[in-house]
Coordinates of C-alpha atoms in Angstrom, one line a residue:
D151 CA 11.9 31.0 -74.3
G152 CA 15.3 30.8 -76.1
E153 CA 14.8 27.2 -77.0
Y154 CA 15.0 25.3 -80.3
M155 CA 13.0 22.4 -81.7
S156 CA 14.8 19.9 -83.9
F157 CA 13.3 17.1 -86.0
G158 CA 14.7 14.9 -88.7
I159 CA 16.0 11.6 -90.1
S160 CA 17.9 9.2 -87.8
G161 CA 21.6 8.6 -88.5
H162 CA 20.9 4.8 -88.5
P163 CA 18.5 3.2 -91.1
E164 CA 16.9 0.8 -88.5
K165 CA 16.8 2.7 -85.2
S166 CA 16.7 6.3 -83.8
Q167 CA 20.2 7.5 -83.5
M168 CA 21.5 11.1 -83.1
I169 CA 25.0 10.7 -84.5
G170 CA 24.9 10.9 -88.3
G171 CA 21.4 12.4 -88.2
D172 CA 20.0 15.0 -90.6
V173 CA 17.6 17.4 -88.8
G174 CA 15.9 20.7 -89.2
V175 CA 16.5 23.1 -86.3
T176 CA 13.8 25.8 -85.7
W177 CA 13.1 28.5 -83.1
I178 CA 11.4 31.8 -82.7
D179 CA 13.0 34.9 -81.3
K180 CA 10.5 36.0 -78.7
E181 CA 11.6 39.7 -78.9
T182 CA 11.4 40.1 -82.6
L183 CA 8.9 37.2 -83.3
K184 CA 11.2 36.2 -86.2
G185 CA 11.3 32.6 -87.0
Y186 CA 14.4 30.5 -88.0
A187 CA 14.9 27.2 -89.7
D188 CA 18.3 25.7 -90.4
D189 CA 19.6 22.4 -91.7
Y190 CA 21.9 20.6 -89.3
F191 CA 24.2 17.6 -89.6
L192 CA 24.9 15.8 -86.3
E193 CA 28.4 14.5 -86.6
A194 CA 28.9 14.0 -82.8
K195 CA 27.3 14.6 -79.4
S196 CA 29.1 17.9 -78.9
Q197 CA 28.6 21.6 -79.5
C198 CA 29.7 22.8 -82.9
A199 CA 33.4 23.8 -83.0
G200 CA 34.5 24.7 -86.5
R201 CA 33.0 22.1 -88.7
H202 CA 32.9 19.3 -86.1
G203 CA 30.1 18.4 -83.7
S204 CA 26.4 19.3 -84.1
C205 CA 26.8 22.0 -86.8
P206 CA 24.7 23.8 -89.5
D207 CA 25.0 22.2 -92.9
P208 CA 27.5 24.3 -94.9
H209 CA 25.5 23.5 -98.0
T210 CA 22.6 26.0 -97.5
G211 CA 19.3 26.0 -99.3
S212 CA 17.9 22.6 -98.5
I213 CA 15.5 24.0 -95.8
R214 CA 13.1 26.9 -96.5
L215 CA 11.1 28.6 -93.8
L216 CA 7.4 28.9 -94.6
N217 CA 5.8 30.3 -91.5
A218 CA 6.5 31.0 -87.8
A219 CA 4.0 31.9 -85.1
L220 CA 3.3 31.8 -81.4
V221 CA -0.1 30.2 -80.7
N222 CA -1.5 29.9 -77.2
G223 CA 2.0 29.8 -75.7
Y224 CA 3.3 27.3 -78.3
S225 CA 6.0 28.0 -80.9
I226 CA 4.9 26.7 -84.3
V227 CA 7.4 26.7 -87.2
T228 CA 6.6 25.4 -90.6
Y229 CA 9.4 24.7 -93.0
Q230 CA 10.0 22.8 -96.3
R231 CA 12.8 20.5 -97.4
P232 CA 13.1 18.2 -100.5
L233 CA 12.6 14.5 -100.2
R234 CA 15.8 13.7 -102.0
A235 CA 19.2 14.4 -100.4
S236 CA 20.4 17.8 -101.7
D237 CA 24.1 17.2 -100.7
K238 CA 26.4 14.6 -99.1
L239 CA 25.3 15.6 -95.6
D240 CA 21.6 15.2 -96.3
L241 CA 19.5 12.0 -95.8
P242 CA 16.6 11.1 -98.1
I243 CA 13.0 10.9 -96.9
F244 CA 11.1 7.8 -98.0
T245 CA 7.4 7.9 -98.9
N246 CA 6.9 4.1 -99.3
A247 CA 8.1 2.8 -96.0
S248 CA 8.4 3.8 -92.3
Q249 CA 11.6 5.5 -91.3
P250 CA 13.4 6.1 -88.0
I251 CA 13.3 9.8 -86.8
I252 CA 14.9 11.8 -84.1
W253 CA 13.8 15.0 -82.3
A254 CA 15.1 17.2 -79.4
I255 CA 14.3 20.4 -77.6
G256 CA 17.0 22.5 -76.0
P257 CA 18.4 26.0 -75.5
I258 CA 20.0 28.2 -78.2
N259 CA 23.4 29.6 -77.3
S260 CA 24.7 33.1 -77.8
K261 CA 25.8 32.2 -81.4
G262 CA 22.3 31.2 -82.4
Q263 CA 23.3 27.5 -82.5
V264 CA 22.0 24.4 -80.7
S265 CA 23.3 23.4 -77.2
Y266 CA 22.9 20.4 -75.0
H267 CA 19.3 19.2 -75.1
Q268 CA 17.3 18.0 -72.1
Y269 CA 14.3 16.6 -74.0
F270 CA 15.0 14.1 -76.8
T271 CA 13.9 10.9 -78.5
K272 CA 13.5 8.0 -76.0
G273 CA 13.7 4.6 -77.7
D274 CA 13.1 4.0 -81.4
K275 CA 10.5 6.2 -83.2
F276 CA 9.3 5.5 -86.8
L277 CA 7.2 7.7 -89.0
E278 CA 5.6 7.0 -92.4
F279 CA 6.0 10.2 -94.3
G280 CA 3.8 9.0 -97.2
R281 CA 0.7 8.7 -95.0
A282 CA -2.3 11.1 -95.2
P283 CA -1.5 14.3 -93.2
L284 CA -3.4 15.1 -90.0
W285 CA -3.1 18.3 -88.1
N286 CA -2.2 17.7 -84.5
C287 CA -0.9 21.2 -83.5
P288 CA -2.8 23.6 -81.3
M289 CA -5.2 26.1 -83.0
P290 CA -5.6 29.8 -82.2
E291 CA -8.2 30.5 -79.5
G292 CA -11.8 30.9 -80.8
E293 CA -11.1 29.0 -84.0
E294 CA -13.5 26.1 -84.3
D295 CA -12.7 24.5 -87.6
G296 CA -9.7 22.4 -88.2
S297 CA -6.6 23.3 -90.2
P298 CA -6.8 23.7 -94.0
Q299 CA -7.2 20.4 -95.7
L300 CA -4.2 19.3 -97.7
A301 CA -4.9 17.7 -101.1
S302 CA -2.5 15.3 -102.7
P303 CA -0.9 16.4 -106.0
T304 CA -3.0 13.8 -107.9
T305 CA -6.3 14.9 -106.3
R306 CA -8.7 17.1 -108.3
L307 CA -11.0 19.5 -106.6
Q308 CA -14.6 18.8 -107.2
E309 CA -17.9 20.4 -106.4
P310 CA -19.3 19.1 -103.1
D311 CA -22.3 16.8 -103.3
R312 CA -24.7 15.4 -100.8
E313 CA -22.4 12.4 -100.0
T314 CA -19.3 14.4 -99.4
S315 CA -21.1 17.2 -97.5
S316 CA -22.6 14.7 -95.1
Q317 CA -19.2 13.3 -94.1
A318 CA -17.9 14.2 -90.6
V319 CA -15.3 16.9 -90.5
I320 CA -12.1 15.9 -88.9
K321 CA -11.1 18.4 -86.3
P322 CA -7.6 18.7 -84.6
N323 CA -7.0 17.1 -81.3
P324 CA -7.5 19.5 -78.3
V325 CA -4.1 20.5 -77.0
P326 CA -3.8 22.1 -73.5
P327 CA -1.6 25.2 -73.1
P328 CA 1.9 24.5 -72.0
A329 CA 2.6 24.4 -68.3
S330 CA 4.5 27.4 -66.8
V331 CA 8.2 26.6 -66.1
A332 CA 9.6 27.8 -62.8
K333 CA 12.9 29.6 -62.9
S334 CA 15.7 27.4 -61.7
V335 CA 17.4 28.3 -58.4
P336 CA 21.1 27.8 -58.7
W337 CA 23.0 25.5 -56.4
E338 CA 24.7 27.2 -53.5
I339 CA 28.4 26.8 -54.3
P340 CA 30.7 27.6 -51.3
G341 CA 33.8 29.7 -52.0
I342 CA 37.0 27.9 -52.8
E343 CA 39.7 28.5 -50.3
C344 CA 42.7 28.9 -52.6
Y345 CA 46.1 28.1 -51.2
E346 CA 48.8 28.0 -53.7
P347 CA 50.3 24.5 -53.9
P348 CA 54.0 24.1 -53.3
D349 CA 54.6 23.2 -56.9
G350 CA 52.5 26.0 -58.2
V351 CA 50.2 23.6 -60.3
F352 CA 46.4 23.7 -60.1
Y353 CA 44.2 20.9 -61.4
A354 CA 40.8 21.2 -63.1
Q355 CA 38.4 18.3 -63.8
M356 CA 35.7 18.0 -66.4
G357 CA 32.3 16.8 -65.2
P358 CA 28.5 17.2 -65.4
T359 CA 27.1 20.7 -65.2
G360 CA 24.7 20.0 -62.3
G361 CA 21.4 19.9 -64.2
K362 CA 19.1 22.9 -64.4
Q363 CA 20.4 24.3 -61.1
G364 CA 24.0 24.0 -62.2
Y365 CA 26.1 25.8 -64.8
S366 CA 23.3 27.5 -66.7
A367 CA 21.6 28.8 -63.6
I368 CA 24.8 29.9 -61.9
T369 CA 26.5 31.6 -64.9
G370 CA 23.4 32.6 -67.0
H371 CA 25.0 31.1 -70.0
V372 CA 24.0 28.0 -72.1
G373 CA 26.3 25.0 -71.7
W374 CA 26.7 21.7 -73.6
G375 CA 26.3 19.4 -70.5
I376 CA 29.9 19.4 -69.3
S377 CA 32.0 22.0 -67.5
W378 CA 35.0 22.3 -65.3

């Protein structure tokens, strides 16, 4: 609830790297059930401030939302983007070789933008975008058949014969429902005994937010991973 899913091309041509990456960020508003899909350029590991950090691509139009739905507790968002780079902040998608990718899951802040993510790519991940598609997402309850088969642009639809009809139907892999997430109990923070220093100067220090029981649980707001 209130989390985004991001997926896209790595900022490095030979390994999975967040900085410099070109990703699509998607999420579903659980109250309105409206889906969103935005193009992001990851300039730095920081929240978007102006045009710096992890910000939406100012050149809109490269990502088009196709469908958004909640299925058995999962958020499924389908979007479309061109293989070629549409602007200077986009990265091309190759169909003739494997390519490093990045992904992350994290909370959406009050501005509807990404915040510090707790789940992200571990190690280097490569994907061949030119391979034959296979549906691995969960299906609605009670639906036995697999997802609609996708035909390549060069494939012509033919009448089924005995050979094709006898072939086994590829069904999607069974996906268990997501585990329930317990609400985080905030850390108990003792009150600060404030005594005005002789010189009248107070000091504040930046540091980690204390994980799930820290800043977000205490304040009820989404943070970027650092606080003071």
